[in-house]
Amino acid sequence: MDLFASRSSRMKASEIRELLKLLDQPDIISFAGGIPDPALFPHEAVREAYDAVLSGDQAKAALQYQVSEGYLPLRRWLAGMMGGLGVACDEANIFITSGSQQGLDYLGKLFLSPGDTALVMWPTYLGALQAFNAYEPRYDRLMPDGGNMTPAAYRAAAAVTGGRPKFAYLVPDFANPTGQTLGRKQREAVLDLAGELDIAVIEDAAYRALRYDGEHEPPIQALDCARSGGIDKARTIYCGSFSKILSPGMRMGWICAPRQIVEKLVLMKQAADLHSPSINQMVIHRVAETVFDTQVEKLVDAYRQRRDGLLEALEAHMPDGVTWSRPDGGMFVWLTLPEGADATALLERSIREARVAFVPGSAFHADGSGRNTLRLSFTLADERALSEGIPRLARILKG
Ligand code: PMP
């Protein structure tokens, strides 16, 4: 359509989404969606919190407009939580979003002019690419393990499309889609590069609390604050989410950032949707205060078992030549098939012949590579999924 702005040209339904529409059919065993197990939602606590905020005087605030930066007690609670992670900050550094996905959209809008460069890992979270695409960037590859790109080479490549590198975006804990977690050295390396390029770092911490083994790594933002002398001098923007712990349906996330960035985001939110729903902010605050830690424990126990079950099933059934990640947390295991395999073509066969679904890995690559990779989510992997689904998938992979 001639009337559409150029930014809409990169908004396309993918062939993968079309295939995944078939997942509603009841006989399909799906490892595709990266969604929490609804049986583990804290629905009692949420119901009680809605009752409480709709009772008496609180109801007036719950049903009223709210300031764009978000409900103050929730922002204070989050500032305390960030303090516990090593990011000393106060409510002026916290901005409430309608899911962390909205935060990614706003950050794309804030930083990217058409032709600017966003550094992302290959693969990276598909929803981040979709959010950033609307602002017409080019992508370059972020390599926290080191690579052959010098800062000068990044700058020169960025100049070709008339822009400059603006930020590095990454999911450092139990990444979507690979399950990979960056160690301390890699986190420091990202900050080194960002310092040399003088760009922002967007730390997407959607899965951070879901650690099943080992010790938590410090957030990149905490390392940055230690180097730069405090949150307002830092270059890292932390995107948090309540979706994986409490409820994705309530659409509650937050950004922790230097206050000059929060001030810009507030103006954006005024223009976009004024504020996130008042009632949900008040409910999330109550629920977070009462059950956040026990909810994390409950999820960690349940998902650890499912991750272990999936890893055992892969070990037992996968053919030679297939390798996979062994994540310490999160929701995903990442499979690499032999060179030349095409996971998108395999998905079609897998749905038709084996009634098993997964997400092909090319969707997560900004350059369309990774055709021989795929993502499995284990959050809904019950006994049947593991004992029937994985052997059936293995038969498809064996050809
Ligand atoms: N970041 C990552 C890495 C994700 O996997 C997701 C959800 N799949 C999001 C952000 C967005 O989550 P939400 O908007 O529900 O907070």
mmCIF file of C-alpha atoms and ligand atoms in Angstrom:
data_model
loop_
_atom_site.group_PDB
_atom_site.id
_atom_site.type_symbol
_atom_site.label_atom_id
_atom_site.label_comp_id
_atom_site.label_asym_id
_atom_site.label_seq_id
_atom_site.Cartn_x
_atom_site.Cartn_y
_atom_site.Cartn_z
ATOM 1 C CA MET A 1 0.000 0.000 0.000
ATOM 2 C CA ASP A 2 1.556 3.306 -1.150
ATOM 3 C CA LEU A 3 0.179 5.244 1.790
ATOM 4 C CA PHE A 4 2.080 3.298 4.436
ATOM 5 C CA ALA A 5 5.249 4.777 5.941
ATOM 6 C CA SER A 6 8.551 3.133 5.011
ATOM 7 C CA ARG A 7 8.835 1.739 8.568
ATOM 8 C CA SER A 8 5.886 -0.561 7.917
ATOM 9 C CA SER A 9 7.763 -2.426 5.180
ATOM 10 C CA ARG A 10 9.651 -4.488 7.763
ATOM 11 C CA MET A 11 6.503 -5.452 9.633
ATOM 12 C CA LYS A 12 5.730 -8.816 8.102
ATOM 13 C CA ALA A 13 4.010 -11.947 9.335
ATOM 14 C CA SER A 14 6.635 -14.675 9.182
ATOM 15 C CA GLU A 15 6.111 -18.057 7.562
ATOM 16 C CA ILE A 16 6.885 -19.499 10.983
ATOM 17 C CA ARG A 17 4.003 -17.653 12.603
ATOM 18 C CA GLU A 18 1.706 -19.045 9.945
ATOM 19 C CA LEU A 19 2.847 -22.580 10.774
ATOM 20 C CA LEU A 20 2.554 -21.985 14.504
ATOM 21 C CA LYS A 21 -1.100 -21.016 14.069
ATOM 22 C CA LEU A 22 -1.723 -24.744 13.756
ATOM 23 C CA LEU A 23 -0.782 -25.187 17.404
ATOM 24 C CA ASP A 24 -4.348 -24.782 18.593
ATOM 25 C CA GLN A 25 -5.067 -28.317 17.427
ATOM 26 C CA PRO A 26 -5.371 -30.464 20.556
ATOM 27 C CA ASP A 27 -3.234 -33.403 19.410
ATOM 28 C CA ILE A 28 -0.128 -31.249 18.816
ATOM 29 C CA ILE A 29 2.660 -31.507 21.390
ATOM 30 C CA SER A 30 4.203 -28.063 21.448
ATOM 31 C CA PHE A 31 7.680 -27.042 22.557
ATOM 32 C CA ALA A 32 7.201 -23.788 20.650
ATOM 33 C CA GLY A 33 5.696 -21.054 22.800
ATOM 34 C CA GLY A 34 7.898 -19.369 25.387
ATOM 35 C CA ILE A 35 5.052 -19.093 27.842
ATOM 36 C CA PRO A 36 4.760 -19.752 31.583
ATOM 37 C CA ASP A 37 2.752 -22.735 32.795
ATOM 38 C CA PRO A 38 -0.673 -21.249 33.674
ATOM 39 C CA ALA A 39 -1.135 -23.908 36.370
ATOM 40 C CA LEU A 40 1.626 -22.131 38.306
ATOM 41 C CA PHE A 41 0.135 -18.624 38.217
ATOM 42 C CA PRO A 42 -0.457 -17.167 41.722
ATOM 43 C CA HIS A 43 -4.145 -16.773 40.941
ATOM 44 C CA GLU A 44 -5.341 -16.764 44.574
ATOM 45 C CA ALA A 45 -2.951 -13.952 45.499
ATOM 46 C CA VAL A 46 -3.956 -12.012 42.384
ATOM 47 C CA ARG A 47 -7.671 -12.434 43.116
ATOM 48 C CA GLU A 48 -7.194 -11.279 46.715
ATOM 49 C CA ALA A 49 -5.183 -8.281 45.523
ATOM 50 C CA TYR A 50 -7.871 -7.243 43.016
ATOM 51 C CA ASP A 51 -10.467 -7.556 45.782
ATOM 52 C CA ALA A 52 -8.347 -5.442 48.120
ATOM 53 C CA VAL A 53 -7.589 -2.646 45.658
ATOM 54 C CA LEU A 54 -11.241 -2.479 44.646
ATOM 55 C CA SER A 55 -12.368 -2.141 48.263
ATOM 56 C CA GLY A 56 -12.826 1.172 50.058
ATOM 57 C CA ASP A 57 -10.730 4.194 49.196
ATOM 58 C CA GLN A 58 -8.127 2.326 47.153
ATOM 59 C CA ALA A 59 -10.743 1.769 44.444
ATOM 60 C CA LYS A 60 -10.665 5.460 43.590
ATOM 61 C CA ALA A 61 -6.990 5.314 42.686
ATOM 62 C CA ALA A 62 -7.266 1.875 41.084
ATOM 63 C CA LEU A 63 -9.869 3.091 38.589
ATOM 64 C CA GLN A 64 -8.405 6.563 38.064
ATOM 65 C CA TYR A 65 -5.744 7.906 35.687
ATOM 66 C CA GLN A 66 -2.199 7.529 36.982
ATOM 67 C CA VAL A 67 1.070 9.404 36.441
ATOM 68 C CA SER A 68 2.943 8.268 33.303
ATOM 69 C CA GLU A 69 6.036 7.039 35.148
ATOM 70 C CA GLY A 70 3.885 4.649 37.168
ATOM 71 C CA TYR A 71 2.433 3.932 40.622
ATOM 72 C CA LEU A 72 4.838 5.310 43.211
ATOM 73 C CA PRO A 73 4.732 2.432 45.755
ATOM 74 C CA LEU A 74 5.483 -0.044 42.951
ATOM 75 C CA ARG A 75 8.373 2.111 41.695
ATOM 76 C CA ARG A 76 9.740 2.296 45.253
ATOM 77 C CA TRP A 77 9.445 -1.475 45.640
ATOM 78 C CA LEU A 78 11.300 -1.980 42.364
ATOM 79 C CA ALA A 79 14.014 0.519 43.338
ATOM 80 C CA GLY A 80 14.529 -1.575 46.486
ATOM 81 C CA MET A 81 14.693 -4.757 44.452
ATOM 82 C CA MET A 82 17.224 -3.236 42.033
ATOM 83 C CA GLY A 83 19.248 -2.114 45.071
ATOM 84 C CA GLY A 84 19.354 -5.754 46.162
ATOM 85 C CA LEU A 85 20.842 -6.627 42.759
ATOM 86 C CA GLY A 86 23.626 -4.075 43.206
ATOM 87 C CA VAL A 87 21.993 -1.164 41.377
ATOM 88 C CA ALA A 88 21.587 1.604 43.956
ATOM 89 C CA CYS A 89 18.750 3.782 42.666
ATOM 90 C CA ASP A 90 15.480 5.429 43.679
ATOM 91 C CA GLU A 91 12.022 5.816 42.200
ATOM 92 C CA ALA A 92 13.225 8.518 39.780
ATOM 93 C CA ASN A 93 15.171 5.765 38.013
ATOM 94 C CA ILE A 94 12.174 3.440 37.619
ATOM 95 C CA PHE A 95 9.609 3.601 34.833
ATOM 96 C CA ILE A 96 6.654 1.206 34.597
ATOM 97 C CA THR A 97 5.937 -0.327 31.195
ATOM 98 C CA SER A 98 3.082 -2.422 29.822
ATOM 99 C CA GLY A 99 5.284 -5.513 29.678
ATOM 100 C CA SER A 100 8.990 -5.270 28.976
ATOM 101 C CA GLN A 101 8.100 -5.524 25.286
ATOM 102 C CA GLN A 102 6.822 -1.945 25.461
ATOM 103 C CA GLY A 103 10.137 -0.944 26.996
ATOM 104 C CA LEU A 104 11.966 -2.380 23.972
ATOM 105 C CA ASP A 105 9.709 -0.461 21.596
ATOM 106 C CA TYR A 106 10.269 2.792 23.483
ATOM 107 C CA LEU A 107 14.016 2.300 23.582
ATOM 108 C CA GLY A 108 14.055 1.681 19.825
ATOM 109 C CA LYS A 109 12.068 4.868 19.391
ATOM 110 C CA LEU A 110 14.361 6.805 21.722
ATOM 111 C CA PHE A 111 17.688 5.766 20.197
ATOM 112 C CA LEU A 112 17.267 4.691 16.579
ATOM 113 C CA SER A 113 17.056 6.994 13.596
ATOM 114 C CA PRO A 114 16.693 5.209 10.234
ATOM 115 C CA GLY A 115 20.069 3.763 9.213
ATOM 116 C CA ASP A 116 21.485 3.672 12.758
ATOM 117 C CA THR A 117 23.050 0.451 13.982
ATOM 118 C CA ALA A 118 21.807 -1.793 16.796
ATOM 119 C CA LEU A 119 24.270 -4.429 18.004
ATOM 120 C CA VAL A 120 22.554 -7.713 18.811
ATOM 121 C CA MET A 121 23.695 -11.272 19.307
ATOM 122 C CA TRP A 122 23.041 -13.822 16.583
ATOM 123 C CA PRO A 123 20.647 -15.320 17.555
ATOM 124 C CA THR A 124 18.663 -12.908 19.701
ATOM 125 C CA TYR A 125 15.122 -12.410 21.011
ATOM 126 C CA LEU A 126 12.788 -12.188 18.029
ATOM 127 C CA GLY A 127 10.461 -9.692 19.738
ATOM 128 C CA ALA A 128 13.354 -7.257 20.178
ATOM 129 C CA LEU A 129 14.128 -7.407 16.462
ATOM 130 C CA GLN A 130 10.438 -6.802 15.734
ATOM 131 C CA ALA A 131 10.329 -3.842 18.123
ATOM 132 C CA PHE A 132 13.512 -2.281 16.718
ATOM 133 C CA ASN A 133 12.633 -2.978 13.050
ATOM 134 C CA ALA A 134 9.960 -0.281 13.129
ATOM 135 C CA TYR A 135 12.719 2.299 13.583
ATOM 136 C CA GLU A 136 14.587 1.109 10.469
ATOM 137 C CA PRO A 137 18.005 0.254 11.895
ATOM 138 C CA ARG A 138 20.682 -1.966 10.474
ATOM 139 C CA TYR A 139 22.012 -4.708 12.730
ATOM 140 C CA ASP A 140 25.531 -5.690 13.489
ATOM 141 C CA ARG A 141 26.738 -8.645 15.454
ATOM 142 C CA LEU A 142 27.526 -8.337 19.156
ATOM 143 C CA MET A 143 30.124 -10.915 20.233
ATOM 144 C CA PRO A 144 30.690 -10.907 24.012
ATOM 145 C CA ASP A 145 33.209 -13.757 23.603
ATOM 146 C CA GLY A 146 35.357 -11.568 21.397
ATOM 147 C CA GLY A 147 35.400 -11.533 17.639
ATOM 148 C CA ASN A 148 37.177 -9.820 14.836
ATOM 149 C CA MET A 149 35.218 -6.542 15.040
ATOM 150 C CA THR A 150 37.101 -3.536 16.394
ATOM 151 C CA PRO A 151 35.207 -0.419 17.471
ATOM 152 C CA ALA A 152 36.542 1.302 14.336
ATOM 153 C CA ALA A 153 35.163 -1.498 12.160
ATOM 154 C CA TYR A 154 31.720 -1.221 13.824
ATOM 155 C CA ARG A 155 31.738 2.535 13.243
ATOM 156 C CA ALA A 156 32.831 2.229 9.617
ATOM 157 C CA ALA A 157 30.151 -0.382 8.867
ATOM 158 C CA ALA A 158 27.511 1.797 10.527
ATOM 159 C CA ALA A 159 28.509 4.844 8.490
ATOM 160 C CA VAL A 160 27.643 3.057 5.234
ATOM 161 C CA THR A 161 23.917 3.458 5.981
ATOM 162 C CA GLY A 162 24.420 7.013 7.207
ATOM 163 C CA GLY A 163 24.102 6.247 10.907
ATOM 164 C CA ARG A 164 26.166 5.216 13.906
ATOM 165 C CA PRO A 165 25.990 2.456 16.498
ATOM 166 C CA LYS A 166 23.470 3.463 19.177
ATOM 167 C CA PHE A 167 23.134 0.545 21.538
ATOM 168 C CA ALA A 168 23.996 -3.051 22.259
ATOM 169 C CA TYR A 169 20.928 -5.152 23.136
ATOM 170 C CA LEU A 170 21.285 -8.485 24.916
ATOM 171 C CA VAL A 171 19.579 -11.011 27.194
ATOM 172 C CA PRO A 172 22.486 -11.925 29.487
ATOM 173 C CA ASP A 173 20.645 -14.432 31.691
ATOM 174 C CA PHE A 174 19.226 -17.679 30.214
ATOM 175 C CA ALA A 175 18.718 -16.006 26.874
ATOM 176 C CA ASN A 176 15.757 -16.353 24.643
ATOM 177 C CA PRO A 177 16.365 -18.320 22.426
ATOM 178 C CA THR A 178 19.606 -20.103 23.384
ATOM 179 C CA GLY A 179 19.364 -20.460 27.163
ATOM 180 C CA GLN A 180 22.913 -19.085 27.344
ATOM 181 C CA THR A 181 24.098 -16.999 30.319
ATOM 182 C CA LEU A 182 27.009 -14.591 30.057
ATOM 183 C CA GLY A 183 29.732 -14.819 32.669
ATOM 184 C CA ARG A 184 31.327 -11.894 34.422
ATOM 185 C CA LYS A 185 34.100 -11.503 31.842
ATOM 186 C CA GLN A 186 31.674 -11.378 28.935
ATOM 187 C CA ARG A 187 29.524 -8.818 30.756
ATOM 188 C CA GLU A 188 32.579 -6.654 31.340
ATOM 189 C CA ALA A 189 33.558 -7.086 27.671
ATOM 190 C CA VAL A 190 30.165 -5.745 26.549
ATOM 191 C CA LEU A 191 30.665 -2.719 28.802
ATOM 192 C CA ASP A 192 34.196 -2.212 27.445
ATOM 193 C CA LEU A 193 32.935 -2.201 23.871
ATOM 194 C CA ALA A 194 29.996 0.054 24.741
ATOM 195 C CA GLY A 195 32.423 2.470 26.396
ATOM 196 C CA GLU A 196 34.713 2.536 23.373
ATOM 197 C CA LEU A 197 31.772 3.087 21.001
ATOM 198 C CA ASP A 198 30.059 5.425 23.480
ATOM 199 C CA ILE A 199 26.724 3.632 23.074
ATOM 200 C CA ALA A 200 23.975 2.499 25.445
ATOM 201 C CA VAL A 201 23.557 -1.076 26.663
ATOM 202 C CA ILE A 202 20.026 -2.501 26.830
ATOM 203 C CA GLU A 203 20.027 -5.349 29.346
ATOM 204 C CA ASP A 204 16.896 -7.459 28.868
ATOM 205 C CA ALA A 205 16.487 -9.339 32.141
ATOM 206 C CA ALA A 206 13.154 -11.046 31.411
ATOM 207 C CA TYR A 207 14.339 -14.444 32.779
ATOM 208 C CA ARG A 208 16.760 -13.278 35.457
ATOM 209 C CA ALA A 209 14.995 -14.745 38.512
ATOM 210 C CA LEU A 210 14.589 -18.191 36.946
ATOM 211 C CA ARG A 211 17.958 -19.723 37.883
ATOM 212 C CA TYR A 212 17.953 -23.473 38.553
ATOM 213 C CA ASP A 213 21.671 -24.094 39.184
ATOM 214 C CA GLY A 214 24.704 -22.112 40.246
ATOM 215 C CA GLU A 215 25.090 -18.555 41.455
ATOM 216 C CA HIS A 216 23.445 -15.426 40.035
ATOM 217 C CA GLU A 217 25.725 -13.221 37.949
ATOM 218 C CA PRO A 218 25.569 -9.496 38.737
ATOM 219 C CA PRO A 219 23.416 -7.512 36.296
ATOM 220 C CA ILE A 220 25.456 -5.659 33.664
ATOM 221 C CA GLN A 221 23.844 -2.528 35.070
ATOM 222 C CA ALA A 222 25.354 -3.223 38.509
ATOM 223 C CA LEU A 223 28.842 -3.635 36.976
ATOM 224 C CA ASP A 224 28.263 -0.429 35.027
ATOM 225 C CA CYS A 225 27.206 1.518 38.157
ATOM 226 C CA ALA A 226 30.361 0.332 39.935
ATOM 227 C CA ARG A 227 32.519 1.568 37.037
ATOM 228 C CA SER A 228 30.748 4.810 36.245
ATOM 229 C CA GLY A 229 30.002 6.013 39.777
ATOM 230 C CA GLY A 230 26.232 5.470 39.967
ATOM 231 C CA ILE A 231 23.048 4.871 38.036
ATOM 232 C CA ASP A 232 22.721 8.396 36.654
ATOM 233 C CA LYS A 233 26.182 8.172 35.094
ATOM 234 C CA ALA A 234 25.689 4.645 33.771
ATOM 235 C CA ARG A 235 25.034 3.724 30.133
ATOM 236 C CA THR A 236 23.040 0.548 30.861
ATOM 237 C CA ILE A 237 19.255 0.409 30.720
ATOM 238 C CA TYR A 238 17.713 -2.573 32.509
ATOM 239 C CA CYS A 239 14.397 -3.983 31.237
ATOM 240 C CA GLY A 240 12.577 -6.100 33.808
ATOM 241 C CA SER A 241 9.360 -8.086 33.530
ATOM 242 C CA PHE A 242 6.760 -9.561 35.878
ATOM 243 C CA SER A 243 5.502 -11.780 33.056
ATOM 244 C CA LYS A 244 7.563 -14.871 33.724
ATOM 245 C CA ILE A 245 7.133 -14.810 37.513
ATOM 246 C CA LEU A 246 3.645 -13.471 38.216
ATOM 247 C CA SER A 247 1.540 -13.088 35.067
ATOM 248 C CA PRO A 248 2.141 -12.147 31.439
ATOM 249 C CA GLY A 249 -1.549 -11.329 31.001
ATOM 250 C CA MET A 250 -1.323 -8.361 33.371
ATOM 251 C CA ARG A 251 1.303 -6.771 31.076
ATOM 252 C CA MET A 252 3.605 -5.369 33.757
ATOM 253 C CA GLY A 253 7.279 -4.585 33.283
ATOM 254 C CA TRP A 254 9.739 -1.883 34.244
ATOM 255 C CA ILE A 255 12.810 -0.031 33.104
ATOM 256 C CA CYS A 256 15.596 0.971 35.467
ATOM 257 C CA ALA A 257 17.718 3.699 33.900
ATOM 258 C CA PRO A 258 19.535 6.991 34.453
ATOM 259 C CA ARG A 259 16.932 9.593 35.276
ATOM 260 C CA GLN A 260 17.508 11.631 32.094
ATOM 261 C CA ILE A 261 16.432 8.551 30.134
ATOM 262 C CA VAL A 262 13.406 7.960 32.379
ATOM 263 C CA GLU A 263 12.352 11.570 31.767
ATOM 264 C CA LYS A 264 12.299 10.974 27.991
ATOM 265 C CA LEU A 265 10.439 7.674 28.369
ATOM 266 C CA VAL A 266 7.780 9.425 30.444
ATOM 267 C CA LEU A 267 7.134 11.851 27.571
ATOM 268 C CA MET A 268 6.888 8.929 25.170
ATOM 269 C CA LYS A 269 4.406 7.143 27.374
ATOM 270 C CA GLN A 270 2.270 10.270 27.670
ATOM 271 C CA ALA A 271 2.046 10.335 23.899
ATOM 272 C CA ALA A 272 1.505 6.603 23.469
ATOM 273 C CA ASP A 273 -0.901 5.390 26.170
ATOM 274 C CA LEU A 274 -0.654 7.922 29.051
ATOM 275 C CA HIS A 275 0.254 5.208 31.581
ATOM 276 C CA SER A 276 0.063 1.489 32.251
ATOM 277 C CA PRO A 277 -3.222 0.363 33.838
ATOM 278 C CA SER A 278 -3.508 1.799 37.365
ATOM 279 C CA ILE A 279 -5.334 -1.218 38.752
ATOM 280 C CA ASN A 280 -2.750 -3.702 37.460
ATOM 281 C CA GLN A 281 0.114 -1.659 38.890
ATOM 282 C CA MET A 282 -1.553 -1.644 42.310
ATOM 283 C CA VAL A 283 -2.295 -5.372 42.125
ATOM 284 C CA ILE A 284 1.203 -6.287 40.985
ATOM 285 C CA HIS A 285 2.611 -4.218 43.840
ATOM 286 C CA ARG A 286 0.547 -6.100 46.422
ATOM 287 C CA VAL A 287 1.239 -9.488 44.901
ATOM 288 C CA ALA A 288 4.962 -8.777 44.521
ATOM 289 C CA GLU A 289 5.192 -7.657 48.158
ATOM 290 C CA THR A 290 3.502 -10.793 49.421
ATOM 291 C CA VAL A 291 4.392 -13.724 47.161
ATOM 292 C CA PHE A 292 7.245 -12.755 44.809
ATOM 293 C CA ASP A 293 9.934 -14.813 46.540
ATOM 294 C CA THR A 294 7.772 -17.882 47.189
ATOM 295 C CA GLN A 295 6.522 -17.715 43.615
ATOM 296 C CA VAL A 296 10.124 -17.687 42.325
ATOM 297 C CA GLU A 297 10.892 -20.752 44.498
ATOM 298 C CA LYS A 298 7.829 -22.580 43.207
ATOM 299 C CA LEU A 299 8.718 -21.885 39.560
ATOM 300 C CA VAL A 300 12.364 -22.762 40.031
ATOM 301 C CA ASP A 301 11.433 -26.174 41.492
ATOM 302 C CA ALA A 302 8.908 -26.944 38.759
ATOM 303 C CA TYR A 303 10.890 -25.691 35.760
ATOM 304 C CA ARG A 304 14.157 -27.246 36.961
ATOM 305 C CA GLN A 305 12.481 -30.663 36.843
ATOM 306 C CA ARG A 306 11.114 -29.992 33.357
ATOM 307 C CA ARG A 307 14.469 -28.786 32.086
ATOM 308 C CA ASP A 308 16.104 -31.927 33.496
ATOM 309 C CA GLY A 309 13.392 -34.064 31.927
ATOM 310 C CA LEU A 310 13.899 -32.473 28.529
ATOM 311 C CA LEU A 311 17.694 -32.820 28.695
ATOM 312 C CA GLU A 312 17.342 -36.508 29.636
ATOM 313 C CA ALA A 313 14.877 -37.135 26.819
ATOM 314 C CA LEU A 314 17.178 -35.427 24.310
ATOM 315 C CA GLU A 315 20.103 -37.500 25.564
ATOM 316 C CA ALA A 316 18.076 -40.697 25.178
ATOM 317 C CA HIS A 317 16.589 -40.062 21.738
ATOM 318 C CA MET A 318 18.417 -37.485 19.617
ATOM 319 C CA PRO A 319 20.392 -38.804 16.664
ATOM 320 C CA ASP A 320 24.149 -38.312 16.321
ATOM 321 C CA GLY A 321 25.133 -34.918 14.977
ATOM 322 C CA VAL A 322 22.485 -33.002 16.944
ATOM 323 C CA THR A 323 23.825 -30.904 19.836
ATOM 324 C CA TRP A 324 22.026 -28.745 22.394
ATOM 325 C CA SER A 325 22.533 -26.157 25.127
ATOM 326 C CA ARG A 326 22.307 -27.036 28.834
ATOM 327 C CA PRO A 327 20.806 -23.881 30.335
ATOM 328 C CA ASP A 328 21.170 -22.991 34.019
ATOM 329 C CA GLY A 329 17.746 -21.367 33.982
ATOM 330 C CA GLY A 330 15.036 -19.753 31.884
ATOM 331 C CA MET A 331 12.713 -21.591 29.540
ATOM 332 C CA PHE A 332 14.678 -22.748 26.505
ATOM 333 C CA VAL A 333 17.011 -25.374 25.115
ATOM 334 C CA TRP A 334 18.686 -24.607 21.775
ATOM 335 C CA LEU A 335 19.361 -27.384 19.309
ATOM 336 C CA THR A 336 21.924 -27.321 16.520
ATOM 337 C CA LEU A 337 21.338 -29.798 13.690
ATOM 338 C CA PRO A 338 23.998 -30.938 11.256
ATOM 339 C CA GLU A 339 25.204 -28.329 8.727
ATOM 340 C CA GLY A 340 22.790 -28.036 5.805
ATOM 341 C CA ALA A 341 19.662 -29.057 7.759
ATOM 342 C CA ASP A 342 16.693 -26.695 7.420
ATOM 343 C CA ALA A 343 14.633 -26.414 10.605
ATOM 344 C CA THR A 344 11.833 -24.460 8.918
ATOM 345 C CA ALA A 345 11.246 -27.259 6.416
ATOM 346 C CA LEU A 346 11.516 -29.735 9.293
ATOM 347 C CA LEU A 347 8.859 -27.871 11.270
ATOM 348 C CA GLU A 348 6.381 -28.329 8.462
ATOM 349 C CA ARG A 349 7.061 -32.066 8.390
ATOM 350 C CA SER A 350 7.152 -32.307 12.153
ATOM 351 C CA ILE A 351 3.719 -30.734 12.530
ATOM 352 C CA ARG A 352 2.229 -32.802 9.706
ATOM 353 C CA GLU A 353 3.797 -36.197 10.448
ATOM 354 C CA ALA A 354 4.841 -36.153 14.124
ATOM 355 C CA ARG A 355 2.382 -33.572 15.524
ATOM 356 C CA VAL A 356 5.257 -31.908 17.378
ATOM 357 C CA ALA A 357 6.034 -28.173 17.202
ATOM 358 C CA PHE A 358 9.153 -26.069 17.893
ATOM 359 C CA VAL A 359 10.454 -22.715 16.672
ATOM 360 C CA PRO A 360 13.034 -22.782 13.861
ATOM 361 C CA GLY A 361 16.157 -20.809 14.776
ATOM 362 C CA SER A 362 16.487 -18.626 11.690
ATOM 363 C CA ALA A 363 13.671 -16.427 13.038
ATOM 364 C CA PHE A 364 16.029 -15.237 15.782
ATOM 365 C CA HIS A 365 18.881 -14.253 13.463
ATOM 366 C CA ALA A 366 18.957 -10.663 12.249
ATOM 367 C CA ASP A 367 20.705 -11.859 9.060
ATOM 368 C CA GLY A 368 18.401 -14.858 8.451
ATOM 369 C CA SER A 369 21.201 -17.379 9.153
ATOM 370 C CA GLY A 370 20.929 -20.241 11.654
ATOM 371 C CA ARG A 371 18.741 -22.412 9.431
ATOM 372 C CA ASN A 372 20.065 -25.558 11.108
ATOM 373 C CA THR A 373 19.006 -24.459 14.606
ATOM 374 C CA LEU A 374 15.782 -24.651 16.594
ATOM 375 C CA ARG A 375 14.366 -23.699 19.992
ATOM 376 C CA LEU A 376 12.531 -25.940 22.422
ATOM 377 C CA SER A 377 10.680 -24.531 25.423
ATOM 378 C CA PHE A 378 10.367 -26.810 28.452
ATOM 379 C CA THR A 379 7.920 -24.832 30.618
ATOM 380 C CA LEU A 380 4.946 -26.911 29.486
ATOM 381 C CA ALA A 381 6.871 -30.161 28.973
ATOM 382 C CA ASP A 382 4.806 -32.728 30.868
ATOM 383 C CA GLU A 383 5.380 -36.472 31.026
ATOM 384 C CA ARG A 384 3.642 -37.117 27.695
ATOM 385 C CA ALA A 385 5.536 -34.345 25.885
ATOM 386 C CA LEU A 386 8.812 -35.883 27.001
ATOM 387 C CA SER A 387 8.012 -39.558 26.561
ATOM 388 C CA GLU A 388 6.132 -39.201 23.248
ATOM 389 C CA GLY A 389 6.998 -35.799 21.809
ATOM 390 C CA ILE A 390 10.782 -36.021 21.911
ATOM 391 C CA PRO A 391 11.028 -39.545 20.372
ATOM 392 C CA ARG A 392 8.650 -38.396 17.621
ATOM 393 C CA LEU A 393 10.727 -35.276 16.980
ATOM 394 C CA ALA A 394 13.881 -37.403 16.956
ATOM 395 C CA ARG A 395 12.366 -39.621 14.225
ATOM 396 C CA ILE A 396 11.723 -36.532 12.063
ATOM 397 C CA LEU A 397 15.292 -35.311 12.617
ATOM 398 C CA LYS A 398 16.657 -38.716 11.634
ATOM 399 C CA GLY A 399 14.817 -38.174 8.336
HETATM 400 N N1 PMP B 1 12.334 -10.072 26.507
HETATM 401 C C1 PMP B 1 12.480 -11.373 26.298
HETATM 402 C C2 PMP B 1 13.854 -11.933 26.156
HETATM 403 C C3 PMP B 1 11.359 -12.211 26.194
HETATM 404 O O1 PMP B 1 11.529 -13.518 25.951
HETATM 405 C C4 PMP B 1 10.065 -11.635 26.319
HETATM 406 C C5 PMP B 1 8.802 -12.468 26.232
HETATM 407 N N2 PMP B 1 8.834 -13.594 25.496
HETATM 408 C C6 PMP B 1 9.977 -10.270 26.533
HETATM 409 C C7 PMP B 1 11.128 -9.514 26.628
HETATM 410 C C8 PMP B 1 8.662 -9.569 26.635
HETATM 411 O O2 PMP B 1 7.980 -9.916 27.773
HETATM 412 P P1 PMP B 1 6.851 -9.044 28.459
HETATM 413 O O3 PMP B 1 6.475 -7.958 27.492
HETATM 414 O O4 PMP B 1 5.732 -9.984 28.699
HETATM 415 O O5 PMP B 1 7.456 -8.490 29.692
#
